[in-house]
Amino acid sequence: MLILQVIINQWDKSQRTKKHISDRLNRPNRYPIIMPPAFYAFENRCVIDQHVGDNQDDSLKYSQTTKNNLIFYRFKINLNNNILKYNHSSGTKEKIKKIGSLDNNWIQCRYNWRFSTFKNKMYYWLYEDITLNAICINTLDENVFLNIEPVIIYEDFEFID
């Protein structure tokens, strides 16, 4: 069973003070899997657990491109071999990078980005820090991300100010 936990921290330019930055850095980067709000997806082959901030919608960005490939945010997971790959956003980096196998190994990947949005008749930048915790195990363990440290921690942070 594939378990995907995504944690999204979002802010705008007004939330760039030292206090705001400190608060974001002190937020957890893993949680227990609680059913619900976590749910089964892809013919019960996957559990998805999403944690978003107060100002965000909770729409997930995922699709199953073929029977055995899952696109989840910037990540691609082959459901046959449980290999996790990451798609960089920067044109200066290698486009797709193999991170590792999720078979009985949990991997944590983090990236940040910004995007423009239109709200209340105004365009402005929103910033996000996205964390994906992922593992493939036989039986769901609600504390799988709390009991041990990840085998791989992959980070792709860019200066987005």
mmCIF file of C-alpha atoms in Angstrom:
data_model
loop_
_atom_site.group_PDB
_atom_site.id
_atom_site.type_symbol
_atom_site.label_atom_id
_atom_site.label_comp_id
_atom_site.label_asym_id
_atom_site.label_seq_id
_atom_site.Cartn_x
_atom_site.Cartn_y
_atom_site.Cartn_z
ATOM 1 C CA MET A 1 0.000 0.000 0.000
ATOM 2 C CA LEU A 2 1.338 3.399 -1.015
ATOM 3 C CA ILE A 3 0.996 6.096 1.656
ATOM 4 C CA LEU A 4 1.366 9.732 0.607
ATOM 5 C CA GLN A 5 1.252 12.569 3.104
ATOM 6 C CA VAL A 6 1.485 16.104 1.754
ATOM 7 C CA ILE A 7 1.956 19.158 3.951
ATOM 8 C CA ILE A 8 1.452 22.569 2.371
ATOM 9 C CA ASN A 9 2.441 25.832 4.020
ATOM 10 C CA GLN A 10 1.322 28.900 2.090
ATOM 11 C CA TRP A 11 1.919 32.609 2.653
ATOM 12 C CA ASP A 12 1.890 35.951 0.876
ATOM 13 C CA LYS A 13 4.314 38.895 0.924
ATOM 14 C CA SER A 14 2.726 40.345 4.070
ATOM 15 C CA GLN A 15 3.847 37.228 5.984
ATOM 16 C CA ARG A 16 7.616 37.524 5.493
ATOM 17 C CA THR A 17 8.615 38.915 8.889
ATOM 18 C CA LYS A 18 11.077 37.066 11.128
ATOM 19 C CA LYS A 19 8.147 35.941 13.284
ATOM 20 C CA HIS A 20 6.259 34.529 10.279
ATOM 21 C CA ILE A 21 9.377 32.750 9.039
ATOM 22 C CA SER A 22 10.057 31.326 12.496
ATOM 23 C CA ASP A 23 6.460 30.103 12.805
ATOM 24 C CA ARG A 24 6.679 28.335 9.434
ATOM 25 C CA LEU A 25 9.995 26.706 10.312
ATOM 26 C CA ASN A 26 8.533 25.365 13.570
ATOM 27 C CA ARG A 27 5.541 23.641 11.974
ATOM 28 C CA PRO A 28 5.658 19.837 11.904
ATOM 29 C CA ASN A 29 6.881 18.133 8.731
ATOM 30 C CA ARG A 30 5.109 14.845 9.513
ATOM 31 C CA TYR A 31 1.874 13.775 11.168
ATOM 32 C CA PRO A 32 0.087 10.553 12.134
ATOM 33 C CA ILE A 33 -2.225 9.161 9.439
ATOM 34 C CA ILE A 34 -5.794 9.606 10.699
ATOM 35 C CA MET A 35 -8.664 8.057 8.689
ATOM 36 C CA PRO A 36 -10.602 10.280 7.860
ATOM 37 C CA PRO A 37 -9.563 12.916 6.791
ATOM 38 C CA ALA A 38 -6.957 10.681 5.089
ATOM 39 C CA PHE A 39 -8.597 8.587 2.374
ATOM 40 C CA TYR A 40 -8.058 5.693 -0.011
ATOM 41 C CA ALA A 41 -7.472 6.425 -3.696
ATOM 42 C CA PHE A 42 -6.569 4.620 -6.926
ATOM 43 C CA GLU A 43 -8.638 1.486 -6.326
ATOM 44 C CA ASN A 44 -7.532 1.372 -2.650
ATOM 45 C CA ARG A 45 -3.859 1.041 -3.666
ATOM 46 C CA CYS A 46 -2.991 4.349 -2.006
ATOM 47 C CA VAL A 47 -3.745 6.365 1.132
ATOM 48 C CA ILE A 48 -3.586 10.147 0.762
ATOM 49 C CA ASP A 49 -3.251 12.382 3.800
ATOM 50 C CA GLN A 50 -3.187 16.137 3.166
ATOM 51 C CA HIS A 51 -2.410 18.899 5.662
ATOM 52 C CA VAL A 52 -2.972 22.456 4.478
ATOM 53 C CA GLY A 53 -2.919 25.839 6.183
ATOM 54 C CA ASP A 54 -5.945 27.922 7.087
ATOM 55 C CA ASN A 55 -5.868 30.142 3.989
ATOM 56 C CA GLN A 56 -5.722 27.382 1.417
ATOM 57 C CA ASP A 57 -8.191 25.296 -0.439
ATOM 58 C CA ASP A 58 -7.796 21.591 0.048
ATOM 59 C CA SER A 59 -7.843 20.588 -3.595
ATOM 60 C CA LEU A 60 -5.309 17.887 -4.339
ATOM 61 C CA LYS A 61 -3.087 18.017 -7.393
ATOM 62 C CA TYR A 62 -2.819 14.413 -8.542
ATOM 63 C CA SER A 63 -3.729 12.178 -11.434
ATOM 64 C CA GLN A 64 -3.164 8.652 -12.629
ATOM 65 C CA THR A 65 -1.618 9.017 -16.071
ATOM 66 C CA THR A 66 -1.622 5.316 -16.853
ATOM 67 C CA LYS A 67 -2.674 2.261 -14.897
ATOM 68 C CA ASN A 68 0.675 2.148 -13.091
ATOM 69 C CA ASN A 69 1.898 5.758 -12.977
ATOM 70 C CA LEU A 70 0.774 8.366 -10.506
ATOM 71 C CA ILE A 71 1.495 12.102 -10.760
ATOM 72 C CA PHE A 72 1.276 13.800 -7.365
ATOM 73 C CA TYR A 73 2.207 17.503 -7.347
ATOM 74 C CA ARG A 74 5.753 17.497 -8.832
ATOM 75 C CA PHE A 75 6.259 13.808 -8.109
ATOM 76 C CA LYS A 76 5.865 10.742 -10.285
ATOM 77 C CA ILE A 77 5.473 7.296 -8.751
ATOM 78 C CA ASN A 78 5.588 4.063 -10.699
ATOM 79 C CA LEU A 79 3.088 1.791 -8.959
ATOM 80 C CA ASN A 80 4.805 -1.362 -10.316
ATOM 81 C CA ASN A 81 8.223 -0.744 -8.756
ATOM 82 C CA ASN A 82 7.366 2.059 -6.257
ATOM 83 C CA ILE A 83 10.112 4.350 -7.565
ATOM 84 C CA LEU A 84 9.666 8.021 -6.657
ATOM 85 C CA LYS A 85 10.822 10.669 -9.133
ATOM 86 C CA TYR A 86 10.814 14.452 -8.818
ATOM 87 C CA ASN A 87 10.179 16.964 -11.606
ATOM 88 C CA HIS A 88 12.204 20.154 -11.111
ATOM 89 C CA SER A 89 10.609 23.466 -11.987
ATOM 90 C CA SER A 90 13.830 25.251 -12.884
ATOM 91 C CA GLY A 91 15.056 25.180 -16.453
ATOM 92 C CA THR A 92 18.660 25.086 -15.227
ATOM 93 C CA LYS A 93 18.350 21.700 -13.510
ATOM 94 C CA GLU A 94 17.867 18.163 -14.741
ATOM 95 C CA LYS A 95 14.145 17.848 -15.477
ATOM 96 C CA ILE A 96 13.275 14.560 -13.750
ATOM 97 C CA LYS A 97 15.343 13.116 -10.914
ATOM 98 C CA LYS A 98 15.006 9.631 -9.453
ATOM 99 C CA ILE A 99 14.800 9.967 -5.658
ATOM 100 C CA GLY A 100 14.547 6.307 -4.623
ATOM 101 C CA SER A 101 12.443 3.247 -3.869
ATOM 102 C CA LEU A 102 9.482 3.529 -1.499
ATOM 103 C CA ASP A 103 9.434 -0.219 -0.723
ATOM 104 C CA ASN A 104 9.471 -0.314 3.087
ATOM 105 C CA ASN A 105 11.478 2.953 3.030
ATOM 106 C CA TRP A 106 9.985 6.286 3.747
ATOM 107 C CA ILE A 107 11.215 9.279 1.850
ATOM 108 C CA GLN A 108 10.657 12.943 2.611
ATOM 109 C CA CYS A 109 10.848 15.472 -0.240
ATOM 110 C CA ARG A 110 10.467 19.223 0.124
ATOM 111 C CA TYR A 111 10.336 22.058 -2.363
ATOM 112 C CA ASN A 112 9.155 25.640 -2.485
ATOM 113 C CA TRP A 113 7.729 27.813 -5.209
ATOM 114 C CA ARG A 114 5.640 30.875 -5.862
ATOM 115 C CA PHE A 115 2.796 31.617 -8.211
ATOM 116 C CA SER A 116 0.570 34.541 -9.053
ATOM 117 C CA THR A 117 -3.083 34.498 -8.175
ATOM 118 C CA PHE A 118 -6.063 36.789 -8.708
ATOM 119 C CA LYS A 119 -8.292 37.450 -5.720
ATOM 120 C CA ASN A 120 -10.438 40.439 -4.689
ATOM 121 C CA LYS A 121 -9.704 42.115 -8.042
ATOM 122 C CA MET A 122 -5.944 42.009 -7.419
ATOM 123 C CA TYR A 123 -3.013 39.958 -8.667
ATOM 124 C CA TYR A 124 -0.410 38.978 -6.075
ATOM 125 C CA TRP A 125 2.232 36.343 -5.309
ATOM 126 C CA LEU A 126 1.558 33.336 -3.122
ATOM 127 C CA TYR A 127 4.443 31.264 -1.778
ATOM 128 C CA GLU A 128 4.344 27.584 -0.878
ATOM 129 C CA ASP A 129 6.568 25.136 0.932
ATOM 130 C CA ILE A 130 5.433 21.611 0.074
ATOM 131 C CA THR A 131 6.534 18.471 1.929
ATOM 132 C CA LEU A 132 5.798 14.974 0.678
ATOM 133 C CA ASN A 133 6.229 12.002 3.001
ATOM 134 C CA ALA A 134 5.902 8.720 1.113
ATOM 135 C CA ILE A 135 6.292 4.992 1.740
ATOM 136 C CA CYS A 136 4.991 1.703 0.384
ATOM 137 C CA ILE A 137 4.202 -0.871 3.114
ATOM 138 C CA ASN A 138 1.968 -3.927 3.444
ATOM 139 C CA THR A 139 -0.245 -2.663 6.282
ATOM 140 C CA LEU A 140 -1.293 0.870 7.169
ATOM 141 C CA ASP A 141 0.468 2.110 10.318
ATOM 142 C CA GLU A 142 -0.859 5.494 11.444
ATOM 143 C CA ASN A 143 2.511 6.362 13.004
ATOM 144 C CA VAL A 144 4.678 5.250 10.089
ATOM 145 C CA PHE A 145 6.165 8.743 9.631
ATOM 146 C CA LEU A 146 6.626 9.325 13.370
ATOM 147 C CA ASN A 147 8.323 6.112 14.513
ATOM 148 C CA ILE A 148 11.518 6.320 12.460
ATOM 149 C CA GLU A 149 13.477 8.871 10.468
ATOM 150 C CA PRO A 150 13.245 8.931 6.664
ATOM 151 C CA VAL A 151 15.775 6.934 4.656
ATOM 152 C CA ILE A 152 16.108 9.827 2.202
ATOM 153 C CA ILE A 153 15.469 13.544 2.688
ATOM 154 C CA TYR A 154 15.443 15.421 -0.613
ATOM 155 C CA GLU A 155 15.115 19.212 -0.742
ATOM 156 C CA ASP A 156 14.795 21.577 -3.692
ATOM 157 C CA PHE A 157 14.618 25.103 -2.331
ATOM 158 C CA GLU A 158 14.947 28.139 -4.526
ATOM 159 C CA PHE A 159 15.180 31.799 -3.615
ATOM 160 C CA ILE A 160 11.597 32.951 -4.248
ATOM 161 C CA ASP A 161 11.426 36.386 -2.649
#
